[in-house]
Short mmCIF file of C-alpha atoms and ligand atoms in Angstrom, two decimals:
data_model
loop_
_atom_site.label_atom_id
_atom_site.label_comp_id
_atom_site.label_asym_id
_atom_site.label_seq_id
_atom_site.Cartn_x
_atom_site.Cartn_y
_atom_site.Cartn_z
CA UNK S 40 0.00 0.00 0.00
CA UNK S 41 1.14 3.54 -0.77
CA UNK S 42 2.37 5.54 2.22
CA UNK S 43 2.08 9.31 2.53
CA UNK S 44 3.69 11.28 5.32
CA UNK S 45 2.55 14.60 6.75
CA UNK S 46 5.54 16.74 7.53
CA UNK S 47 6.25 20.31 8.49
CA UNK S 48 7.17 22.47 11.42
CA UNK S 49 5.20 22.20 14.67
CA UNK S 50 1.76 23.76 14.95
CA UNK S 51 0.82 24.12 11.30
CA UNK S 52 -2.02 21.60 11.59
CA UNK S 53 -0.49 18.22 10.72
CA UNK S 54 -2.36 16.33 13.43
CA UNK S 55 -5.61 18.10 12.58
CA UNK S 56 -5.10 17.15 8.92
CA UNK S 57 -4.28 13.60 9.99
CA UNK S 58 -7.39 13.33 12.14
CA UNK S 59 -9.59 14.77 9.44
CA UNK S 60 -8.14 12.51 6.76
CA UNK S 61 -8.23 9.35 8.88
CA UNK S 62 -10.80 10.21 11.52
CA UNK S 63 -8.39 8.52 13.94
CA UNK S 64 -7.26 9.96 17.21
CA UNK S 65 -4.19 12.19 17.45
CA UNK S 66 -3.36 14.80 20.02
CA UNK S 67 -4.37 18.26 18.86
CA UNK S 68 -3.14 21.24 20.82
CA UNK S 69 -1.67 24.64 20.20
CA UNK S 70 1.93 24.06 21.31
CA UNK S 71 4.98 22.39 19.74
CA UNK S 72 5.71 18.67 20.11
CA UNK S 73 2.22 17.53 21.03
CA UNK S 74 2.78 14.63 18.71
CA UNK S 75 5.65 12.73 20.28
CA UNK S 76 5.41 9.61 18.20
CA UNK S 77 4.48 9.36 14.57
CA UNK S 78 0.84 8.47 14.19
CA UNK S 79 -0.08 5.84 11.68
CA UNK S 80 -3.49 5.78 10.06
CA UNK S 81 -5.39 5.06 6.87
CA UNK S 82 -6.56 7.84 4.59
CA UNK S 83 -8.32 7.52 1.25
CA UNK S 84 -7.83 8.59 -2.32
CA UNK S 85 -11.04 9.61 -4.04
CA UNK S 86 -12.05 8.27 -7.43
CA UNK S 87 -15.20 7.79 -9.47
CA UNK S 88 -16.40 4.20 -9.09
CA UNK S 89 -17.02 2.47 -12.45
CA UNK S 90 -20.12 0.67 -11.14
CA UNK S 91 -22.60 3.40 -12.02
CA UNK S 92 -21.40 3.64 -15.58
CA UNK S 93 -21.98 -0.09 -15.93
CA UNK S 94 -25.50 0.19 -14.54
CA UNK S 95 -24.45 -1.78 -11.43
CA UNK S 96 -24.35 -1.18 -7.69
CA UNK S 97 -21.14 -2.37 -6.05
CA UNK S 98 -21.64 -1.67 -2.36
CA UNK S 99 -18.07 -0.39 -2.08
CA UNK S 100 -18.71 3.21 -2.96
CA UNK S 101 -20.77 6.08 -1.61
CA UNK S 102 -23.08 7.56 -4.27
CA UNK S 103 -20.63 6.49 -6.97
CA UNK S 104 -17.59 7.92 -5.16
CA UNK S 105 -14.98 5.35 -4.26
CA UNK S 106 -12.29 5.80 -1.63
CA UNK S 107 -9.10 3.75 -2.02
CA UNK S 108 -6.95 3.32 1.10
CA UNK S 109 -3.40 4.65 1.55
CA UNK S 110 -1.27 4.74 4.68
CA UNK S 111 -0.87 8.12 6.29
CA UNK S 112 1.81 8.98 8.84
CA UNK S 113 1.62 12.04 11.05
CA UNK S 114 5.27 12.88 11.59
CA UNK S 115 6.00 15.11 14.57
CA UNK S 116 7.13 18.68 13.93
CA UNK S 117 10.45 19.48 12.32
CA UNK S 118 12.34 22.60 13.35
CA UNK S 119 15.24 24.30 11.56
CA UNK S 120 18.49 22.31 12.04
CA UNK S 121 16.57 19.07 12.53
CA UNK S 122 19.25 17.36 10.43
CA UNK S 123 21.71 18.20 13.23
CA UNK S 124 19.42 16.43 15.66
CA UNK S 125 17.65 19.57 16.92
CA UNK S 126 14.13 19.15 18.39
CA UNK S 127 13.87 15.38 18.03
CA UNK S 128 15.01 15.94 14.44
CA UNK S 129 16.65 12.79 13.16
CA UNK S 130 14.02 10.56 14.61
CA UNK S 131 11.41 12.25 12.44
CA UNK S 132 13.50 12.38 9.33
CA UNK S 133 13.80 8.66 9.85
CA UNK S 134 10.01 8.30 9.77
CA UNK S 135 9.96 10.02 6.40
CA UNK S 136 12.04 7.16 5.06
CA UNK S 137 8.90 5.01 4.87
CA UNK S 138 6.94 7.49 2.79
CA UNK S 139 6.42 7.32 -0.97
CA UNK S 140 5.51 11.00 -0.98
CA UNK S 141 5.31 13.82 1.51
CA UNK S 142 2.45 16.18 2.12
CA UNK S 143 4.23 19.23 3.46
CA UNK S 144 1.89 21.21 5.68
CA UNK S 145 2.73 24.89 6.03
CA UNK S 146 0.79 27.50 7.93
CA UNK S 147 -0.60 29.69 5.16
CA UNK S 148 -1.90 32.17 7.71
CA UNK S 149 1.66 33.07 8.76
CA UNK S 150 0.72 32.78 12.43
CA UNK S 151 3.56 30.48 13.52
CA UNK S 152 7.24 31.43 13.49
CA UNK S 153 9.97 29.26 11.96
CA UNK S 154 10.11 27.13 15.10
CA UNK S 155 6.35 26.67 15.27
CA UNK S 156 5.57 29.12 18.06
CA UNK S 157 2.32 31.09 17.75
CA UNK S 158 2.75 34.66 16.46
CA UNK S 159 0.35 37.24 15.04
CA UNK S 160 -1.33 36.17 11.79
CA UNK S 161 0.55 37.39 8.73
CA UNK S 162 3.81 38.11 10.57
CA UNK S 163 5.69 35.07 9.24
CA UNK S 164 6.19 34.40 5.52
CA UNK S 165 5.07 30.81 4.81
CA UNK S 166 7.24 30.72 1.67
CA UNK S 167 10.29 30.35 3.93
CA UNK S 168 8.78 27.19 5.34
CA UNK S 169 8.32 25.60 1.93
CA UNK S 170 12.06 25.77 1.27
CA UNK S 171 13.05 24.71 4.76
CA UNK S 172 11.78 21.14 4.63
CA UNK S 173 13.61 20.44 1.37
CA UNK S 174 16.76 21.89 2.88
CA UNK S 175 16.51 19.80 6.05
CA UNK S 176 15.97 16.64 4.08
CA UNK S 177 18.81 17.45 1.72
CA UNK S 178 21.19 17.97 4.63
CA UNK S 179 19.95 14.77 6.24
CA UNK S 180 20.74 12.80 3.08
CA UNK S 181 24.06 14.63 2.84
CA UNK S 182 24.92 13.59 6.39
CA UNK S 183 24.29 9.94 5.55
CA UNK S 184 26.38 10.09 2.37
CA UNK S 185 29.18 11.99 4.07
CA UNK S 186 29.45 9.26 6.71
CA UNK S 187 30.03 6.66 3.99
CA UNK S 188 32.05 8.82 1.61
CA UNK S 189 35.60 7.88 2.63
CA UNK S 190 34.78 4.19 2.37
CA UNK S 191 33.03 4.63 -0.98
CA UNK S 192 36.08 6.49 -2.33
CA UNK S 193 38.40 3.70 -1.19
CA UNK S 194 36.26 1.05 -2.82
CA UNK S 195 36.05 3.12 -5.99
CA UNK S 196 39.82 2.56 -6.46
CA UNK S 197 38.96 -0.93 -7.65
CA UNK S 198 38.17 -1.08 -11.37
CA UNK S 199 35.27 -3.50 -10.90
CA UNK S 200 33.50 -1.28 -8.37
CA UNK S 201 30.50 0.83 -9.41
CA UNK S 202 30.27 4.03 -7.40
CA UNK S 203 26.68 4.49 -8.59
CA UNK S 204 25.72 1.12 -7.21
CA UNK S 205 27.65 1.79 -3.98
CA UNK S 206 25.78 5.06 -3.42
CA UNK S 207 22.41 3.46 -4.21
CA UNK S 208 23.20 0.84 -1.56
CA UNK S 209 23.83 3.57 1.00
CA UNK S 210 20.29 4.81 0.25
CA UNK S 211 18.58 1.43 0.06
CA UNK S 212 15.98 2.60 2.57
CA UNK S 213 15.05 5.46 0.23
CA UNK S 214 14.49 3.13 -2.71
CA UNK S 215 17.26 4.74 -4.79
CA UNK S 216 18.52 2.74 -7.78
CA UNK S 217 21.92 3.10 -9.49
CA UNK S 218 20.01 4.72 -12.38
CA UNK S 219 18.56 7.28 -9.96
CA UNK S 220 22.09 8.05 -8.77
CA UNK S 221 23.18 8.61 -12.36
CA UNK S 222 20.13 10.76 -12.96
CA UNK S 223 20.81 12.89 -9.86
CA UNK S 224 24.47 13.25 -10.87
CA UNK S 225 23.44 14.56 -14.26
CA UNK S 226 20.78 16.92 -12.90
CA UNK S 227 23.24 18.34 -10.35
CA UNK S 228 25.81 18.73 -13.20
CA UNK S 229 28.59 17.05 -11.22
CA UNK S 230 31.01 14.19 -11.64
CA UNK S 231 30.80 11.97 -8.58
CA UNK S 232 34.41 10.84 -8.95
CA UNK S 233 35.64 14.39 -8.23
CA UNK S 234 32.99 16.45 -6.53
CA UNK S 235 33.29 19.30 -4.02
CA UNK S 236 30.98 19.89 -1.06
CA UNK S 237 28.64 22.28 -2.91
CA UNK S 238 28.21 19.80 -5.72
CA UNK S 239 27.56 17.03 -3.25
CA UNK S 240 24.79 19.05 -1.57
CA UNK S 241 23.22 19.73 -4.98
CA UNK S 242 23.42 16.01 -5.72
CA UNK S 243 21.69 15.22 -2.41
CA UNK S 244 18.93 17.72 -3.23
CA UNK S 245 18.31 15.76 -6.45
CA UNK S 246 18.25 12.47 -4.53
CA UNK S 247 15.57 13.96 -2.25
CA UNK S 248 13.54 15.22 -5.21
CA UNK S 249 13.66 11.78 -6.84
CA UNK S 250 12.89 9.69 -3.76
CA UNK S 251 10.52 11.93 -1.80
CA UNK S 252 8.23 14.01 -3.99
CA UNK S 253 6.67 16.73 -1.92
CA UNK S 254 3.29 18.46 -2.09
CA UNK S 255 3.20 21.78 -0.24
CA UNK S 256 -0.17 22.44 1.40
CA UNK S 257 -1.07 25.85 2.82
CA UNK S 258 -3.22 25.03 5.80
CA UNK S 259 -5.25 27.39 8.00
CA UNK S 260 -6.27 29.27 4.88
CA UNK S 261 -9.48 30.18 6.78
CA UNK S 262 -7.51 32.57 9.01
CA UNK S 263 -4.97 33.76 6.45
CA UNK S 264 -4.81 37.47 5.61
CA UNK S 265 -6.09 37.87 2.00
CA UNK S 266 -2.87 39.57 0.81
CA UNK S 267 -0.83 36.59 2.00
CA UNK S 268 -3.14 34.18 0.20
CA UNK S 269 -2.72 36.14 -3.03
CA UNK S 270 1.08 36.00 -2.71
CA UNK S 271 1.00 32.28 -2.07
CA UNK S 272 -1.38 31.48 -4.88
CA UNK S 273 1.36 32.11 -7.44
CA UNK S 274 3.46 29.31 -5.88
CA UNK S 275 0.83 26.77 -6.92
CA UNK S 276 0.19 25.83 -3.30
CA UNK S 277 -2.78 23.62 -2.44
CA UNK S 278 -4.77 25.55 0.15
CA UNK S 279 -6.54 23.77 2.96
CA UNK S 280 -8.51 24.12 6.10
CA UNK S 281 -7.86 20.93 8.04
CA UNK S 282 -9.94 22.20 10.95
CA UNK S 283 -12.80 22.85 8.52
CA UNK S 284 -12.59 19.33 7.09
CA UNK S 285 -12.55 17.86 10.58
CA UNK S 286 -15.65 19.87 11.50
CA UNK S 287 -17.40 18.67 8.33
CA UNK S 288 -16.61 15.02 9.01
CA UNK S 289 -17.95 15.42 12.53
CA UNK S 290 -21.08 17.11 11.19
CA UNK S 291 -21.57 14.18 8.80
CA UNK S 292 -21.26 11.72 11.71
CA UNK S 293 -23.84 13.74 13.62
CA UNK S 294 -26.21 13.57 10.63
CA UNK S 295 -26.24 17.35 10.22
CA UNK S 296 -24.87 17.68 6.71
CA UNK S 297 -24.43 15.66 3.57
CA UNK S 298 -20.84 15.77 2.30
CA UNK S 299 -18.38 13.40 0.67
CA UNK S 300 -14.72 14.23 1.36
CA UNK S 301 -13.41 16.05 -1.67
CA UNK S 302 -16.75 17.64 -2.58
CA UNK S 303 -16.50 21.34 -3.44
CA UNK S 304 -19.45 22.06 -1.12
CA UNK S 305 -21.76 20.44 1.44
CA UNK S 306 -25.47 20.68 2.03
CA UNK S 307 -27.29 21.03 5.30
CA UNK S 308 -29.73 18.23 5.99
CA UNK S 309 -31.78 19.75 8.78
CA UNK S 310 -31.45 23.49 9.09
CA UNK S 311 -33.56 23.58 12.28
CA UNK S 312 -31.31 21.03 14.06
CA UNK S 313 -28.34 23.43 13.98
CA UNK S 314 -27.42 25.64 16.91
CA UNK S 315 -26.58 29.27 16.02
CA UNK S 316 -22.88 28.51 16.67
CA UNK S 317 -22.97 25.48 14.37
CA UNK S 318 -24.73 27.48 11.68
CA UNK S 319 -22.19 30.28 11.72
CA UNK S 320 -19.29 27.78 11.87
CA UNK S 321 -20.61 25.99 8.81
CA UNK S 322 -21.18 29.29 7.02
CA UNK S 323 -17.53 30.21 7.55
CA UNK S 324 -16.37 26.85 6.23
CA UNK S 325 -18.69 27.17 3.23
CA UNK S 326 -17.16 30.51 2.24
CA UNK S 327 -13.60 29.14 2.52
CA UNK S 328 -14.61 26.13 0.40
CA UNK S 329 -16.18 28.43 -2.11
CA UNK S 330 -12.94 30.38 -2.52
CA UNK S 331 -10.77 27.25 -2.79
CA UNK S 332 -12.94 24.59 -4.41
CA UNK S 333 -13.28 22.59 -1.18
CA UNK S 334 -11.50 22.20 2.15
CA UNK S 335 -8.32 21.04 0.39
CA UNK S 336 -7.71 17.98 2.59
CA UNK S 337 -9.00 15.35 0.17
CA UNK S 338 -7.60 17.36 -2.73
CA UNK S 339 -4.13 17.22 -1.14
CA UNK S 340 -4.23 13.44 -0.66
CA UNK S 341 -5.50 12.98 -4.22
CA UNK S 342 -2.84 15.25 -5.72
CA UNK S 343 -0.07 13.48 -3.82
CA UNK S 344 -1.14 10.12 -5.23
CA UNK S 345 -2.40 11.00 -8.72
CA UNK S 346 -0.11 13.88 -9.62
CA UNK S 347 3.10 13.44 -7.61
CA UNK S 348 3.19 9.64 -7.69
CA UNK S 349 1.42 9.39 -11.05
CA UNK S 350 -0.88 6.56 -10.03
CA UNK S 351 -4.08 5.15 -11.50
CA UNK S 352 -6.87 2.99 -10.07
CA UNK S 353 -7.43 -0.46 -11.55
CA UNK S 354 -10.12 -3.01 -10.64
CA UNK S 355 -9.24 -6.72 -10.78
CA UNK S 356 -12.21 -9.09 -11.18
CA UNK S 357 -12.57 -12.85 -11.58
CA UNK S 358 -15.77 -12.82 -13.64
CA UNK S 359 -15.65 -10.38 -16.56
CA UNK S 360 -19.36 -10.81 -17.28
CA UNK S 361 -20.54 -9.90 -13.80
CA UNK S 362 -17.59 -7.58 -13.03
CA UNK S 363 -17.23 -9.54 -9.80
CA UNK S 364 -15.09 -11.93 -7.82
CA UNK S 365 -15.96 -15.63 -7.64
CA UNK S 366 -18.48 -14.93 -4.90
CA UNK S 367 -20.38 -12.42 -6.99
CA UNK S 368 -19.14 -9.31 -5.21
CA UNK S 369 -19.14 -6.52 -7.79
CA UNK S 370 -15.84 -4.63 -8.20
CA UNK S 371 -14.55 -5.94 -4.87
CA UNK S 372 -11.07 -4.39 -5.09
CA UNK S 373 -9.55 -1.16 -6.27
CA UNK S 374 -5.76 -1.09 -6.68
CA UNK S 375 -3.51 1.92 -6.95
CA UNK S 376 -0.82 1.34 -9.55
CA UNK S 377 1.94 3.37 -11.13
CA UNK S 378 0.95 4.69 -14.56
CA UNK S 379 2.62 2.47 -17.15
CA UNK S 380 1.82 -0.74 -15.24
CA UNK S 381 0.80 -3.79 -17.26
CA UNK S 382 -1.70 -6.62 -16.57
CA UNK S 383 1.20 -8.76 -15.37
CA UNK S 384 2.12 -6.09 -12.80
CA UNK S 385 -1.50 -6.14 -11.66
CA UNK S 386 -1.36 -9.93 -11.32
CA UNK S 387 1.69 -9.61 -9.07
CA UNK S 388 -0.06 -6.95 -7.00
CA UNK S 389 -3.05 -9.26 -6.47
CA UNK S 390 -0.75 -12.03 -5.29
CA UNK S 391 2.81 -13.15 -5.99
CA UNK S 392 1.58 -16.63 -7.00
CA UNK S 393 -1.03 -15.16 -9.36
CA UNK S 394 1.75 -13.09 -10.89
CA UNK S 395 4.09 -16.05 -11.29
CA UNK S 396 1.33 -18.11 -12.91
CA UNK S 397 0.12 -15.22 -15.11
CA UNK S 398 -1.23 -16.46 -18.46
CA UNK S 399 -3.20 -13.58 -19.93
CA UNK S 400 -5.65 -10.81 -19.08
CA UNK S 401 -9.11 -9.82 -20.28
CA UNK S 402 -10.53 -6.31 -20.39
CA UNK S 403 -13.89 -6.82 -18.65
CA UNK S 404 -15.52 -3.96 -20.56
CA UNK S 405 -14.72 -5.25 -24.04
CA UNK S 406 -14.35 -8.96 -23.03
CA UNK S 407 -11.23 -8.93 -25.22
CA UNK S 408 -7.85 -10.32 -24.33
CA UNK S 409 -5.28 -7.61 -23.81
CA UNK S 410 -1.60 -7.77 -24.67
CA UNK S 411 0.99 -8.41 -21.96
CA UNK S 412 2.51 -5.05 -22.83
CA UNK S 413 -0.84 -3.24 -22.65
CA UNK S 414 -0.56 -0.12 -20.52
CA UNK S 415 -3.35 -0.11 -17.94
CA UNK S 416 -5.57 2.97 -17.85
CA UNK S 417 -7.28 4.62 -14.92
CA UNK S 418 -10.60 2.85 -14.29
CA UNK S 419 -9.66 -0.34 -16.15
CA UNK S 420 -11.48 -3.49 -15.02
CA UNK S 421 -9.29 -6.51 -15.66
CA UNK S 422 -9.70 -10.24 -15.31
CA UNK S 423 -6.40 -12.00 -14.72
CA UNK S 424 -6.12 -15.57 -15.93
CA UNK S 425 -3.39 -17.37 -14.03
CA UNK S 426 -2.17 -20.95 -13.68
CA UNK S 427 -2.21 -20.33 -9.93
CA UNK S 428 -5.52 -20.33 -8.11
N1 GDP Z 269 -8.01 28.17 12.03
C1 GDP Z 269 -7.49 26.97 11.83
N2 GDP Z 269 -6.79 26.37 12.81
C2 GDP Z 269 -6.26 25.16 12.56
C3 GDP Z 269 -6.42 24.51 11.32
N3 GDP Z 269 -5.77 23.32 11.37
C4 GDP Z 269 -5.24 23.25 12.60
N4 GDP Z 269 -5.54 24.34 13.35
C5 GDP Z 269 -5.16 24.64 14.74
O1 GDP Z 269 -3.73 24.77 14.79
C6 GDP Z 269 -3.23 24.28 16.04
C7 GDP Z 269 -2.16 23.23 15.80
O2 GDP Z 269 -2.74 22.12 15.17
P1 GDP Z 269 -2.06 20.67 15.22
O3 GDP Z 269 -2.88 19.85 14.29
O4 GDP Z 269 -1.91 20.17 16.60
O5 GDP Z 269 -0.63 21.00 14.57
P2 GDP Z 269 0.70 20.10 14.41
O6 GDP Z 269 1.62 20.49 15.51
O7 GDP Z 269 1.25 20.47 13.08
O8 GDP Z 269 0.29 18.67 14.49
C8 GDP Z 269 -4.45 23.74 16.78
O9 GDP Z 269 -4.91 24.73 17.66
C9 GDP Z 269 -5.46 23.50 15.67
O10 GDP Z 269 -6.79 23.57 16.11
C10 GDP Z 269 -7.17 25.18 10.29
O11 GDP Z 269 -7.35 24.69 9.17
N5 GDP Z 269 -7.67 26.40 10.60
MG1 MG Z 270 0.91 17.21 15.87
#
């Protein structure tokens, strides 16, 4: 399963975002280091379920909207110089190791300083925070490489030794291949066999960009001064109100509103059941959603998976006529896969044995066999035929 991590300095709303996205418990309070351990939960990527288009009801979607699970980690706050171990730093950088992509929460309202302490709204420039996480991660990677550098150089004396492979092995935990190392070397315009410190830092920045794509999210947009929002808009930031999303999910649980995470708006079910405070709270959220196309929480998770990680949703079935598994459950599974994946890749994702015994695949919509090299498309429904059962 894909893993996303929420990172950023303390107090920008990571735990609120985590709770909203997972509806699981996490400490929420207005001071640094409330979250001592990383919190692990399950969030969901939104997609349109194919069942409606087929004239079926699958029972796995809500009004035709399907939510596909991904792991979400709430990483405790990072402060400047975390890579030197400041403020529980390295421990948290270590948690980021497990993530396929990072949702970088910044406080778009500018009401927390660079260390995460509360300050007056608009007095801190959130753009500084966007650069800071990349820098900390780059220096963290640099620290790891530096520790191994002398040994790598010694080994590189041997003609049979590949420095690219050696470096990729140092970063095994980051999923870096020798090709990635070559790629980063080229992008940093350096030669790894004779590189100075500056070049090495540039190289590490490329390693970070390759292994940990990052989506900056400007949270607390509901309390952000309008001028600040305008400045930030040009950076392509995804704006969010995590607190707003959390309130909406609670209102859904209480039966007050109808809302599917990711909707651009909600509707009130029973106007007369709302207290004046609830009504005005919802009105405020509605106007923020109106300005931003939603609360931004679901949009951030979706962008991280679909845009940053370039994934699609594919539905494996066992019966291509009923679009079901062998027990008649319609569209029982939805798998996230890297764009460019083939039916064989899907077979392996279903089960290693199914993959090993892969014979051929059928497109359930057309009932036609598809080529082994066929590139799966978002929304494909595929029957795998395998020697393994
Ligand atoms: N106004 C507003 N406050 C928020 C929002 N998200 C979080 N907060 C508040 O910001 C403070 C810090 O939130 P928390 O989630 O604990 O931040 P963390 O340290 O990054 O995990 C809390 O008081 C939250 O209620 C938001 O979207 N809007
Ligand atoms: Mg927290």
